[in-house]
PDB file of C-alpha atoms in Angstrom:
ATOM      1  CA  MET A   1     -39.489  -6.990  12.154  1.00  0.00           C
ATOM      2  CA  ARG A   2     -40.543  -6.822   8.781  1.00  0.00           C
ATOM      3  CA  GLN A   3     -37.277  -6.297   6.987  1.00  0.00           C
ATOM      4  CA  ALA A   4     -35.313  -8.261   4.208  1.00  0.00           C
ATOM      5  CA  THR A   5     -32.361  -7.930   2.320  1.00  0.00           C
ATOM      6  CA  ILE A   6     -31.588  -9.724  -1.155  1.00  0.00           C
ATOM      7  CA  THR A   7     -28.631  -9.991  -3.172  1.00  0.00           C
ATOM      8  CA  ARG A   8     -28.868 -11.067  -6.888  1.00  0.00           C
ATOM      9  CA  LYS A   9     -26.041 -11.457  -8.961  1.00  0.00           C
ATOM     10  CA  THR A  10     -25.683 -12.501 -12.657  1.00  0.00           C
ATOM     11  CA  SER A  11     -23.669 -12.161 -15.398  1.00  0.00           C
ATOM     12  CA  GLU A  12     -25.499  -9.235 -16.193  1.00  0.00           C
ATOM     13  CA  THR A  13     -26.333  -7.360 -13.396  1.00  0.00           C
ATOM     14  CA  SER A  14     -25.165  -7.164  -9.406  1.00  0.00           C
ATOM     15  CA  ILE A  15     -27.939  -6.076  -7.079  1.00  0.00           C
ATOM     16  CA  GLU A  16     -28.950  -5.780  -3.457  1.00  0.00           C
ATOM     17  CA  VAL A  17     -32.266  -4.637  -1.972  1.00  0.00           C
ATOM     18  CA  THR A  18     -33.225  -4.061   1.529  1.00  0.00           C
ATOM     19  CA  LEU A  19     -36.690  -3.170   2.324  1.00  0.00           C
ATOM     20  CA  ASN A  20     -38.459  -2.543   5.761  1.00  0.00           C
ATOM     21  CA  LEU A  21     -41.923  -2.569   5.448  1.00  0.00           C
ATOM     22  CA  ASP A  22     -42.662  -0.492   8.775  1.00  0.00           C
ATOM     23  CA  GLY A  23     -40.504   2.654   7.724  1.00  0.00           C
ATOM     24  CA  THR A  24     -41.558   5.964   6.719  1.00  0.00           C
ATOM     25  CA  GLY A  25     -40.524   5.813   3.071  1.00  0.00           C
ATOM     26  CA  VAL A  26     -37.007   6.559   3.717  1.00  0.00           C
ATOM     27  CA  TYR A  27     -34.755   5.731   0.391  1.00  0.00           C
ATOM     28  CA  ASP A  28     -31.244   5.749  -1.154  1.00  0.00           C
ATOM     29  CA  ASN A  29     -31.302   4.164  -4.431  1.00  0.00           C
ATOM     30  CA  ARG A  30     -28.700   4.016  -6.974  1.00  0.00           C
ATOM     31  CA  THR A  31     -29.091   1.881  -9.885  1.00  0.00           C
ATOM     32  CA  GLY A  32     -27.208   4.039 -12.511  1.00  0.00           C
ATOM     33  CA  VAL A  33     -30.303   4.723 -14.274  1.00  0.00           C
ATOM     34  CA  GLY A  34     -31.384   8.407 -13.310  1.00  0.00           C
ATOM     35  CA  PHE A  35     -34.991   8.242 -14.429  1.00  0.00           C
ATOM     36  CA  PHE A  36     -35.522   4.664 -12.607  1.00  0.00           C
ATOM     37  CA  ASP A  37     -34.182   5.903  -9.537  1.00  0.00           C
ATOM     38  CA  HIS A  38     -36.394   8.977  -9.336  1.00  0.00           C
ATOM     39  CA  MET A  39     -39.375   6.174  -9.949  1.00  0.00           C
ATOM     40  CA  LEU A  40     -37.805   3.770  -7.077  1.00  0.00           C
ATOM     41  CA  ASP A  41     -38.059   6.993  -4.828  1.00  0.00           C
ATOM     42  CA  GLN A  42     -41.566   7.541  -5.429  1.00  0.00           C
ATOM     43  CA  LEU A  43     -42.204   4.071  -4.890  1.00  0.00           C
ATOM     44  CA  SER A  44     -40.577   3.947  -1.487  1.00  0.00           C
ATOM     45  CA  ARG A  45     -41.826   7.535  -0.276  1.00  0.00           C
ATOM     46  CA  HIS A  46     -45.469   6.592  -1.280  1.00  0.00           C
ATOM     47  CA  SER A  47     -45.645   3.147   0.111  1.00  0.00           C
ATOM     48  CA  LEU A  48     -43.731   4.181   3.303  1.00  0.00           C
ATOM     49  CA  ILE A  49     -41.398   1.144   2.708  1.00  0.00           C
ATOM     50  CA  ASP A  50     -38.001   1.994   3.730  1.00  0.00           C
ATOM     51  CA  MET A  51     -35.685   1.152   0.669  1.00  0.00           C
ATOM     52  CA  THR A  52     -32.061   0.927  -0.331  1.00  0.00           C
ATOM     53  CA  ILE A  53     -30.961  -0.213  -3.696  1.00  0.00           C
ATOM     54  CA  ARG A  54     -27.464  -0.559  -5.020  1.00  0.00           C
ATOM     55  CA  ALA A  55     -27.367  -1.901  -8.437  1.00  0.00           C
ATOM     56  CA  GLU A  56     -24.928  -2.232 -11.190  1.00  0.00           C
ATOM     57  CA  GLY A  57     -25.611  -3.835 -14.486  1.00  0.00           C
ATOM     58  CA  ASP A  58     -24.576  -3.754 -18.238  1.00  0.00           C
ATOM     59  CA  LEU A  59     -25.519  -0.258 -18.908  1.00  0.00           C
ATOM     60  CA  HIS A  60     -23.413  -0.366 -21.934  1.00  0.00           C
ATOM     61  CA  ILE A  61     -25.919  -2.463 -23.818  1.00  0.00           C
ATOM     62  CA  ASP A  62     -29.065  -0.948 -22.468  1.00  0.00           C
ATOM     63  CA  ASP A  63     -31.181  -0.486 -19.348  1.00  0.00           C
ATOM     64  CA  HIS A  64     -33.354  -3.312 -19.297  1.00  0.00           C
ATOM     65  CA  HIS A  65     -31.242  -5.883 -17.452  1.00  0.00           C
ATOM     66  CA  THR A  66     -30.941  -3.179 -14.497  1.00  0.00           C
ATOM     67  CA  VAL A  67     -34.412  -2.296 -14.611  1.00  0.00           C
ATOM     68  CA  GLU A  68     -35.836  -6.043 -14.896  1.00  0.00           C
ATOM     69  CA  ASP A  69     -33.294  -7.343 -12.445  1.00  0.00           C
ATOM     70  CA  THR A  70     -34.388  -4.687  -9.687  1.00  0.00           C
ATOM     71  CA  GLY A  71     -37.926  -5.518 -10.177  1.00  0.00           C
ATOM     72  CA  ILE A  72     -37.259  -9.217  -9.374  1.00  0.00           C
ATOM     73  CA  ALA A  73     -34.860  -8.355  -6.309  1.00  0.00           C
ATOM     74  CA  ILE A  74     -37.626  -6.225  -4.730  1.00  0.00           C
ATOM     75  CA  GLY A  75     -40.349  -8.603  -5.238  1.00  0.00           C
ATOM     76  CA  GLN A  76     -38.048 -11.396  -3.735  1.00  0.00           C
ATOM     77  CA  ALA A  77     -37.321  -8.883  -0.938  1.00  0.00           C
ATOM     78  CA  LEU A  78     -40.955  -8.243  -0.254  1.00  0.00           C
ATOM     79  CA  VAL A  79     -41.952 -11.941  -0.065  1.00  0.00           C
ATOM     80  CA  ALA A  80     -39.164 -12.165   2.397  1.00  0.00           C
ATOM     81  CA  ALA A  81     -39.913  -9.311   4.625  1.00  0.00           C
ATOM     82  CA  LEU A  82     -43.893 -10.354   4.405  1.00  0.00           C
ATOM     83  CA  GLY A  83     -43.029 -13.832   5.920  1.00  0.00           C
ATOM     84  CA  ASP A  84     -46.160 -15.621   6.776  1.00  0.00           C
ATOM     85  CA  LYS A  85     -48.662 -12.782   5.512  1.00  0.00           C
ATOM     86  CA  LYS A  86     -50.595 -13.232   8.952  1.00  0.00           C
ATOM     87  CA  GLY A  87     -52.323 -10.081   9.862  1.00  0.00           C
ATOM     88  CA  ILE A  88     -51.873  -7.826   7.092  1.00  0.00           C
ATOM     89  CA  ARG A  89     -54.646  -6.359   4.849  1.00  0.00           C
ATOM     90  CA  ARG A  90     -53.229  -8.268   1.653  1.00  0.00           C
ATOM     91  CA  TYR A  91     -55.443  -5.884  -0.737  1.00  0.00           C
ATOM     92  CA  GLY A  92     -54.996  -2.512  -1.937  1.00  0.00           C
ATOM     93  CA  SER A  93     -55.982   0.036  -4.522  1.00  0.00           C
ATOM     94  CA  PHE A  94     -55.630   3.510  -5.339  1.00  0.00           C
ATOM     95  CA  LEU A  95     -56.848   5.998  -7.925  1.00  0.00           C
ATOM     96  CA  LEU A  96     -53.907   8.520  -8.322  1.00  0.00           C
ATOM     97  CA  ALA A  97     -54.245  12.047 -10.081  1.00  0.00           C
ATOM     98  CA  MET A  98     -50.773  13.597 -11.402  1.00  0.00           C
ATOM     99  CA  ASP A  99     -51.395  16.788 -13.577  1.00  0.00           C
ATOM    100  CA  ASP A 100     -52.935  15.350 -16.934  1.00  0.00           C
ATOM    101  CA  SER A 101     -52.568  11.587 -15.689  1.00  0.00           C
ATOM    102  CA  LEU A 102     -54.921   9.534 -13.938  1.00  0.00           C
ATOM    103  CA  VAL A 103     -53.530   5.951 -13.007  1.00  0.00           C
ATOM    104  CA  ARG A 104     -55.485   3.063 -11.351  1.00  0.00           C
ATOM    105  CA  ALA A 105     -53.608   0.382  -9.652  1.00  0.00           C
ATOM    106  CA  ALA A 106     -54.956  -2.613  -7.482  1.00  0.00           C
ATOM    107  CA  LEU A 107     -52.971  -5.485  -6.345  1.00  0.00           C
ATOM    108  CA  ASP A 108     -53.349  -8.694  -4.027  1.00  0.00           C
ATOM    109  CA  LEU A 109     -50.722 -10.133  -2.319  1.00  0.00           C
ATOM    110  CA  SER A 110     -52.055 -13.276  -2.969  1.00  0.00           C
ATOM    111  CA  ALA A 111     -48.738 -15.429  -4.227  1.00  0.00           C
ATOM    112  CA  ARG A 112     -50.374 -15.643  -7.509  1.00  0.00           C
ATOM    113  CA  PRO A 113     -48.375 -13.797  -9.871  1.00  0.00           C
ATOM    114  CA  TYR A 114     -50.742 -11.887 -12.606  1.00  0.00           C
ATOM    115  CA  LEU A 115     -50.091  -8.559 -14.376  1.00  0.00           C
ATOM    116  CA  VAL A 116     -52.658  -6.571 -16.235  1.00  0.00           C
ATOM    117  CA  TRP A 117     -50.789  -3.764 -17.622  1.00  0.00           C
ATOM    118  CA  ASN A 118     -53.178  -1.235 -19.469  1.00  0.00           C
ATOM    119  CA  VAL A 119     -50.769   1.613 -19.998  1.00  0.00           C
ATOM    120  CA  ASP A 120     -49.954   3.294 -22.869  1.00  0.00           C
ATOM    121  CA  PHE A 121     -47.079   6.033 -23.566  1.00  0.00           C
ATOM    122  CA  PRO A 122     -47.111   8.709 -26.108  1.00  0.00           C
ATOM    123  CA  SER A 123     -43.440   8.768 -26.429  1.00  0.00           C
ATOM    124  CA  GLU A 124     -40.931   5.617 -26.779  1.00  0.00           C
ATOM    125  CA  LYS A 125     -38.340   7.339 -24.272  1.00  0.00           C
ATOM    126  CA  ILE A 126     -38.281   9.814 -21.304  1.00  0.00           C
ATOM    127  CA  GLY A 127     -34.990  11.452 -21.389  1.00  0.00           C
ATOM    128  CA  THR A 128     -32.706   8.046 -22.320  1.00  0.00           C
ATOM    129  CA  PHE A 129     -35.197   5.764 -20.844  1.00  0.00           C
ATOM    130  CA  ASP A 130     -37.424   3.307 -22.535  1.00  0.00           C
ATOM    131  CA  THR A 131     -40.865   3.703 -21.575  1.00  0.00           C
ATOM    132  CA  GLU A 132     -41.772  -0.104 -22.379  1.00  0.00           C
ATOM    133  CA  LEU A 133     -39.209  -0.826 -19.616  1.00  0.00           C
ATOM    134  CA  VAL A 134     -41.905   0.541 -16.949  1.00  0.00           C
ATOM    135  CA  ARG A 135     -43.993  -2.642 -17.744  1.00  0.00           C
ATOM    136  CA  GLU A 136     -41.026  -4.865 -17.198  1.00  0.00           C
ATOM    137  CA  PHE A 137     -40.153  -3.620 -13.943  1.00  0.00           C
ATOM    138  CA  PHE A 138     -43.712  -4.371 -12.682  1.00  0.00           C
ATOM    139  CA  GLN A 139     -43.921  -7.497 -14.534  1.00  0.00           C
ATOM    140  CA  ALA A 140     -40.658  -8.669 -12.428  1.00  0.00           C
ATOM    141  CA  LEU A 141     -42.258  -6.954  -9.357  1.00  0.00           C
ATOM    142  CA  SER A 142     -45.613  -9.298  -9.798  1.00  0.00           C
ATOM    143  CA  THR A 143     -43.844 -12.450 -10.703  1.00  0.00           C
ATOM    144  CA  HIS A 144     -41.380 -12.607  -7.859  1.00  0.00           C
ATOM    145  CA  GLY A 145     -43.568 -10.595  -5.738  1.00  0.00           C
ATOM    146  CA  GLY A 146     -46.420 -13.128  -6.111  1.00  0.00           C
ATOM    147  CA  ILE A 147     -48.541 -10.314  -6.710  1.00  0.00           C
ATOM    148  CA  THR A 148     -51.616 -10.099  -8.894  1.00  0.00           C
ATOM    149  CA  LEU A 149     -51.314  -6.458 -10.035  1.00  0.00           C
ATOM    150  CA  HIS A 150     -53.653  -4.477 -12.232  1.00  0.00           C
ATOM    151  CA  VAL A 151     -52.323  -1.085 -13.552  1.00  0.00           C
ATOM    152  CA  ASP A 152     -54.889   1.048 -15.805  1.00  0.00           C
ATOM    153  CA  ARG A 153     -53.803   4.637 -17.537  1.00  0.00           C
ATOM    154  CA  LEU A 154     -57.340   6.571 -17.374  1.00  0.00           C
ATOM    155  CA  HIS A 155     -55.991   9.595 -18.552  1.00  0.00           C
ATOM    156  CA  GLY A 156     -52.153  11.006 -19.601  1.00  0.00           C
ATOM    157  CA  LEU A 157     -50.424  13.205 -22.185  1.00  0.00           C
ATOM    158  CA  ASN A 158     -46.999  13.206 -20.637  1.00  0.00           C
ATOM    159  CA  SER A 159     -44.982  10.159 -20.666  1.00  0.00           C
ATOM    160  CA  HIS A 160     -43.116  11.190 -17.340  1.00  0.00           C
ATOM    161  CA  HIS A 161     -46.202  11.997 -15.537  1.00  0.00           C
ATOM    162  CA  ILE A 162     -47.788   8.670 -16.848  1.00  0.00           C
ATOM    163  CA  ALA A 163     -45.208   6.858 -15.758  1.00  0.00           C
ATOM    164  CA  GLU A 164     -44.733   8.678 -12.269  1.00  0.00           C
ATOM    165  CA  ALA A 165     -48.395   8.099 -11.670  1.00  0.00           C
ATOM    166  CA  ALA A 166     -48.084   4.398 -11.904  1.00  0.00           C
ATOM    167  CA  PHE A 167     -45.370   4.135  -9.771  1.00  0.00           C
ATOM    168  CA  LYS A 168     -47.113   6.394  -6.994  1.00  0.00           C
ATOM    169  CA  ALA A 169     -50.362   4.374  -7.467  1.00  0.00           C
ATOM    170  CA  VAL A 170     -48.646   1.001  -7.103  1.00  0.00           C
ATOM    171  CA  ALA A 171     -46.979   2.606  -4.425  1.00  0.00           C
ATOM    172  CA  ARG A 172     -50.018   3.517  -2.393  1.00  0.00           C
ATOM    173  CA  ALA A 173     -51.684   0.369  -2.988  1.00  0.00           C
ATOM    174  CA  LEU A 174     -48.741  -1.550  -1.658  1.00  0.00           C
ATOM    175  CA  ARG A 175     -48.841   0.587   1.323  1.00  0.00           C
ATOM    176  CA  GLU A 176     -52.673  -0.297   2.029  1.00  0.00           C
ATOM    177  CA  ALA A 177     -51.868  -4.136   1.408  1.00  0.00           C
ATOM    178  CA  VAL A 178     -48.722  -4.561   3.728  1.00  0.00           C
ATOM    179  CA  GLU A 179     -50.268  -2.887   6.439  1.00  0.00           C
ATOM    180  CA  PRO A 180     -51.152  -4.623   9.718  1.00  0.00           C
ATOM    181  CA  ASP A 181     -54.808  -5.168  10.099  1.00  0.00           C
ATOM    182  CA  PRO A 182     -55.507  -4.226  13.839  1.00  0.00           C
ATOM    183  CA  ARG A 183     -58.974  -6.418  13.440  1.00  0.00           C
ATOM    184  CA  MET A 184     -56.780  -9.285  11.795  1.00  0.00           C
ATOM    185  CA  ALA A 185     -53.886  -9.582  14.355  1.00  0.00           C
ATOM    186  CA  GLY A 186     -52.090 -12.900  13.836  1.00  0.00           C
ATOM    187  CA  VAL A 187     -54.971 -14.051  11.208  1.00  0.00           C
ATOM    188  CA  LEU A 188     -53.993 -14.866   7.561  1.00  0.00           C
ATOM    189  CA  PRO A 189     -56.329 -13.014   5.526  1.00  0.00           C
ATOM    190  CA  SER A 190     -57.369 -16.157   3.685  1.00  0.00           C
ATOM    191  CA  THR A 191     -59.966 -19.113   3.774  1.00  0.00           C
ATOM    192  CA  LYS A 192     -57.191 -21.160   2.011  1.00  0.00           C
ATOM    193  CA  GLY A 193     -55.096 -21.331   5.155  1.00  0.00           C
ATOM    194  CA  ALA A 194     -52.456 -20.501   2.794  1.00  0.00           C
ATOM    195  CA  LEU A 195     -51.013 -17.888   0.877  1.00  0.00           C
TER     196      LEU A 195
END
């Protein structure tokens, strides 16, 4: 069973994340940050990873710690659910169009975290949500999920559309990468013998 539950508690946040890599994209995400919940729902639905998240954070300060720590916990849960990574496709990429926005995501579940982020937003906020936190989330996910992740905005006028396209593009790339490869059952997708 490729499932995992991670609990992360600090003086700033308390977060529990449960993932099922072989799900259908069923989600129940509650972080206290409305726009962020909407993005996490997209991540789940379009990756087909069932996701349940409960987060309580110091939102009286701002959303930063809640968003970043949720990314950390999802990354850790992903690593735990993947196990030894034998038989997965490992790589994924997707070019996603959403209205005015076009975002490309490519990733490698390499255990070598690296984020290349070429996404600019026309506005500093989407409602009350700071757009700079989108990068913070993916940085945390990449670092703690051991993911080499490249995200590029090719077009986009509306900040909401750009953010949503980024989450959906990463979701579709992740869906491809975690899928079992029927031609590589039980085989590690690396010549190094370890991932």
